[in-house]
């Protein structure tokens, strides 16, 4: 008996069901991307408004630096949701046909650069905030006399420029960002890595991200322990300490969210493939 006789033809109903399921999954993906982007934009917009109002209201030196860094972190996250979300929605709406709408790989490169920048820059800013609070609590005289708003803005600019530089490294090295397996986003080459340069980009991204998280953890731990020691030692300057505790709690929240969201990804990218 011929083997072809054992192959059952696909019924029109089964084919229609399969097409309907695929279309439903595609619609859900687009809807999820739009919802995720919208929630991120709205929440960050609210946070920006609150932080800007607080920055204008509280002109104390020890709070203005923290609020400036917090505002920069929220603004960075805002544009990350806006740019990356918009490109993701466009990719889904175009049926992930990169060959059709991105023949020159320009959009993929922009997507990859934005992914790397919006991934590293918030982590850098979180660690910078933790360092600033650690110095403010453990070395208050040095903080009040040496660390001015101008210095904070310079450090802020340096962190952002460094994140941009890391994101542009593949382009400077004449390497392209690659479409990932899901065909919905672009990043460094992660599959079948045979070249040391491709491995270097991944290791650098993972190392810098984990380093930023480690610095945040250490600085927040030192700050928290120092505040607890002062609390049990003396009841003076209660108002000042309450502000410090408030900022440390905010930092711990930022650090926990960053660890939950980024640690698995950073550790996976750093593992040899």
Coordinates of C-alpha atoms in Angstrom, one line a residue:
X1 CA 0.0 0.0 0.0
X2 CA 1.3 3.5 -0.8
X3 CA 2.3 5.6 2.1
X4 CA 0.5 8.6 0.6
X5 CA -2.8 6.8 1.2
X6 CA -2.2 7.0 5.0
X7 CA -2.0 10.8 4.9
X8 CA -5.3 12.4 5.8
X9 CA -6.2 15.6 4.0
X10 CA -6.7 18.7 6.2
X11 CA -10.3 19.6 6.4
X12 CA -11.5 23.1 5.7
X13 CA -12.8 23.4 9.2
X14 CA -9.5 22.5 10.8
X15 CA -7.7 24.9 8.6
X16 CA -10.2 27.7 9.4
X17 CA -9.8 26.9 13.2
X18 CA -6.0 27.1 12.9
X19 CA -6.1 30.4 11.1
X20 CA -8.6 31.8 13.6
X21 CA -6.3 30.7 16.5
X22 CA -3.3 32.3 14.9
X23 CA -5.2 35.5 14.3
X24 CA -6.5 35.5 17.9
X25 CA -2.9 35.1 19.2
X26 CA -1.7 37.9 17.0
X27 CA -4.5 40.2 18.2
X28 CA -3.8 39.3 21.8
X29 CA 0.0 40.1 21.3
X30 CA -0.8 43.5 19.8
X31 CA -3.3 44.3 22.5
X32 CA -0.9 43.2 25.3
X33 CA 1.9 45.4 23.8
X34 CA -0.4 48.4 23.5
X35 CA -1.6 47.9 27.1
X36 CA 1.9 47.4 28.5
X37 CA 3.1 50.5 26.7
X38 CA 0.2 52.7 27.7
X39 CA 0.4 51.7 31.4
X40 CA 4.1 52.3 31.4
X41 CA 3.7 55.7 29.8
X42 CA 0.8 56.8 32.0
X43 CA 2.5 55.7 35.2
X44 CA 5.8 57.3 34.3
X45 CA 4.0 60.5 33.3
X46 CA 2.4 60.6 36.7
X47 CA 5.7 59.9 38.5
X48 CA 7.4 62.7 36.5
X49 CA 4.7 65.2 37.4
X50 CA 5.0 64.2 41.1
X51 CA 8.8 64.3 41.1
X52 CA 9.0 67.7 39.3
X53 CA 6.5 69.2 41.8
X54 CA 8.5 67.7 44.7
X55 CA 11.8 69.0 43.2
X56 CA 10.3 72.6 43.1
X57 CA 8.9 72.3 46.5
X58 CA 11.8 70.7 48.4
X59 CA 14.9 72.8 47.9
X60 CA 16.9 71.1 50.6
X61 CA 20.2 70.0 49.3
X62 CA 19.9 66.4 50.6
X63 CA 16.6 65.9 48.8
X64 CA 17.2 67.9 45.6
X65 CA 20.0 65.6 44.4
X66 CA 17.9 62.5 45.1
X67 CA 14.8 63.9 43.3
X68 CA 16.9 64.9 40.3
X69 CA 18.3 61.4 39.9
X70 CA 14.9 59.9 40.5
X71 CA 13.4 62.2 37.8
X72 CA 16.1 61.1 35.4
X73 CA 15.4 57.5 36.0
X74 CA 11.6 57.9 35.5
X75 CA 12.1 59.9 32.3
X76 CA 14.5 57.3 30.9
X77 CA 11.9 54.6 31.7
X78 CA 9.2 56.7 30.1
X79 CA 11.0 57.0 26.8
X80 CA 12.0 53.3 27.0
X81 CA 8.3 52.3 27.1
X82 CA 7.4 54.9 24.5
X83 CA 10.0 54.0 21.8
X84 CA 10.4 50.3 22.4
X85 CA 6.6 49.9 22.8
X86 CA 5.8 51.8 19.6
X87 CA 8.3 49.7 17.6
X88 CA 7.0 46.5 19.1
X89 CA 3.4 47.4 18.2
X90 CA 4.5 48.2 14.6
X91 CA 6.3 44.9 14.3
X92 CA 3.2 43.0 15.4
X93 CA 1.0 45.0 13.2
X94 CA 3.3 44.2 10.2
X95 CA 3.0 40.4 10.9
X96 CA 6.7 40.4 12.0
X97 CA 7.8 40.6 8.4
X98 CA 11.2 42.2 8.9
X99 CA 12.3 41.5 5.4
X100 CA 9.5 43.5 4.0
X101 CA 9.6 46.7 6.2
X102 CA 13.3 46.7 7.3
X103 CA 15.4 45.5 4.4
X104 CA 18.3 47.7 5.5
X105 CA 18.2 46.6 9.1
X106 CA 17.9 50.2 10.3
X107 CA 14.8 49.7 12.4
X108 CA 16.3 46.6 14.0
X109 CA 19.4 48.6 14.9
X110 CA 17.4 51.4 16.4
X111 CA 15.3 48.9 18.4
X112 CA 18.4 47.1 19.7
X113 CA 20.1 50.3 20.7
X114 CA 17.0 51.4 22.6
X115 CA 16.7 48.1 24.3
X116 CA 20.3 48.1 25.5
X117 CA 20.1 51.8 26.6
X118 CA 16.7 51.5 28.4
X119 CA 18.0 48.3 30.0
X120 CA 21.3 49.6 31.4
X121 CA 20.6 53.3 32.0
X122 CA 17.9 52.8 34.7
X123 CA 20.2 50.2 36.4
X124 CA 23.1 52.7 36.4
X125 CA 20.8 55.5 37.7
X126 CA 19.5 53.3 40.5
X127 CA 23.0 52.5 41.6
X128 CA 24.0 56.2 41.4
X129 CA 21.0 57.0 43.6
X130 CA 22.1 54.4 46.1
X131 CA 25.6 55.8 46.1
X132 CA 24.3 59.3 46.6
X133 CA 22.2 58.3 49.6
X134 CA 25.0 56.2 51.1
X135 CA 27.3 59.2 51.0
X136 CA 24.6 61.5 52.3
X137 CA 23.9 59.2 55.3
X138 CA 27.4 58.1 56.2
X139 CA 29.3 61.2 55.2
X140 CA 26.8 64.1 55.6
X141 CA 29.5 66.9 55.9
X142 CA 31.3 65.7 52.7
X143 CA 27.9 65.4 51.0
X144 CA 26.7 68.8 51.9
X145 CA 30.0 70.6 51.0
X146 CA 31.4 68.6 48.1
X147 CA 28.4 67.1 46.2
X148 CA 26.5 70.0 44.6
X149 CA 23.6 69.8 42.1
X150 CA 26.1 70.6 39.4
X151 CA 28.2 67.6 40.3
X152 CA 25.0 65.4 40.3
X153 CA 24.1 66.7 36.8
X154 CA 27.6 65.9 35.6
X155 CA 27.4 62.4 37.0
X156 CA 24.0 62.0 35.5
X157 CA 25.3 63.1 32.1
X158 CA 28.2 60.7 32.3
X159 CA 26.0 57.7 33.2
X160 CA 23.7 58.5 30.2
X161 CA 26.6 59.0 27.8
X162 CA 28.2 55.7 28.9
X163 CA 24.9 53.8 28.4
X164 CA 24.6 55.3 24.9
X165 CA 28.2 54.3 24.2
X166 CA 27.6 50.7 25.3
X167 CA 24.5 50.6 23.1
X168 CA 26.4 51.9 20.1
X169 CA 29.3 49.5 20.5
X170 CA 28.1 47.0 17.9
X171 CA 27.4 49.7 15.4
X172 CA 30.9 51.2 16.0
X173 CA 32.3 47.7 15.6
X174 CA 30.5 47.2 12.3
X175 CA 28.1 44.6 13.7
X176 CA 24.4 44.5 13.3
X177 CA 21.8 44.0 16.0
X178 CA 20.0 40.7 15.3
X179 CA 16.3 39.8 15.2
X180 CA 15.6 37.4 18.1
X181 CA 13.9 34.1 17.8
X182 CA 10.4 35.4 18.6
X183 CA 10.9 38.0 15.7
X184 CA 9.4 40.7 17.9
X185 CA 12.5 42.5 19.1
X186 CA 16.2 43.0 18.4
X187 CA 19.2 42.6 20.5
X188 CA 22.8 41.4 20.5
X189 CA 23.4 38.1 18.7
X190 CA 22.5 35.4 21.1
X191 CA 22.3 32.3 18.9
X192 CA 25.2 30.3 17.5
X193 CA 27.8 32.6 18.8
X194 CA 31.2 31.8 17.4
X195 CA 32.9 35.2 17.3
X196 CA 34.6 36.6 20.5
X197 CA 33.2 40.1 19.7
X198 CA 29.6 38.9 19.8
X199 CA 30.3 37.1 23.1
X200 CA 32.0 40.2 24.4
X201 CA 28.9 42.4 23.9
X202 CA 26.7 40.0 25.8
X203 CA 29.2 39.6 28.6
X204 CA 29.7 43.3 28.9
X205 CA 25.9 43.9 29.1
X206 CA 25.5 41.2 31.7
X207 CA 28.5 42.4 33.7
X208 CA 27.5 46.0 33.8
X209 CA 23.9 45.2 34.7
X210 CA 24.8 42.8 37.5
X211 CA 27.5 45.3 38.7
X212 CA 25.0 48.1 39.0
X213 CA 22.6 45.8 40.9
X214 CA 25.4 44.7 43.2
X215 CA 26.4 48.3 43.9
X216 CA 22.8 49.2 44.7
X217 CA 22.5 46.3 47.1
X218 CA 25.7 47.1 48.9
X219 CA 25.1 50.8 49.2
X220 CA 21.5 50.4 50.3
X221 CA 22.6 47.8 52.9
X222 CA 25.2 50.2 54.3
X223 CA 22.7 53.1 54.3
X224 CA 20.0 51.1 56.0
X225 CA 22.4 49.7 58.7
X226 CA 23.8 53.2 59.4
X227 CA 20.3 54.7 59.8
X228 CA 19.3 51.9 62.2
X229 CA 22.4 52.5 64.3
X230 CA 21.6 56.2 64.5
X231 CA 18.0 55.5 65.4
X232 CA 18.8 53.3 68.3
X233 CA 21.7 55.6 69.4
X234 CA 19.9 58.9 69.6
X235 CA 16.4 60.4 69.2
X236 CA 17.6 63.7 67.8
X237 CA 17.1 64.9 64.2
X238 CA 14.0 62.7 63.9
X239 CA 12.7 64.7 61.0
X240 CA 15.9 64.4 59.0
X241 CA 16.1 60.7 59.6
X242 CA 12.5 60.2 58.5
X243 CA 13.3 61.7 55.1
X244 CA 16.4 59.4 54.8
X245 CA 14.3 56.4 55.7
X246 CA 11.7 57.4 53.1
X247 CA 14.3 57.7 50.4
X248 CA 15.9 54.4 51.3
X249 CA 12.6 52.6 51.2
X250 CA 12.1 54.0 47.7
X251 CA 15.5 52.9 46.7
X252 CA 14.8 49.4 48.1
X253 CA 11.6 49.3 46.0
X254 CA 13.5 50.3 42.8
X255 CA 16.3 47.8 43.6
X256 CA 13.8 44.9 44.2
X257 CA 11.9 45.6 40.9
X258 CA 15.2 45.8 39.0
X259 CA 16.4 42.6 40.5
X260 CA 13.2 40.7 39.7
X261 CA 13.0 42.1 36.2
X262 CA 16.6 42.0 35.1
X263 CA 18.6 39.5 37.2
X264 CA 17.4 36.3 35.3
X265 CA 17.9 37.9 31.9
X266 CA 21.4 39.3 32.8
X267 CA 22.5 36.0 34.3
X268 CA 21.3 34.1 31.3
X269 CA 23.1 36.4 28.9
X270 CA 26.3 36.1 30.9
X271 CA 26.3 32.3 30.9
X272 CA 28.4 30.6 28.2
X273 CA 26.3 29.4 25.3

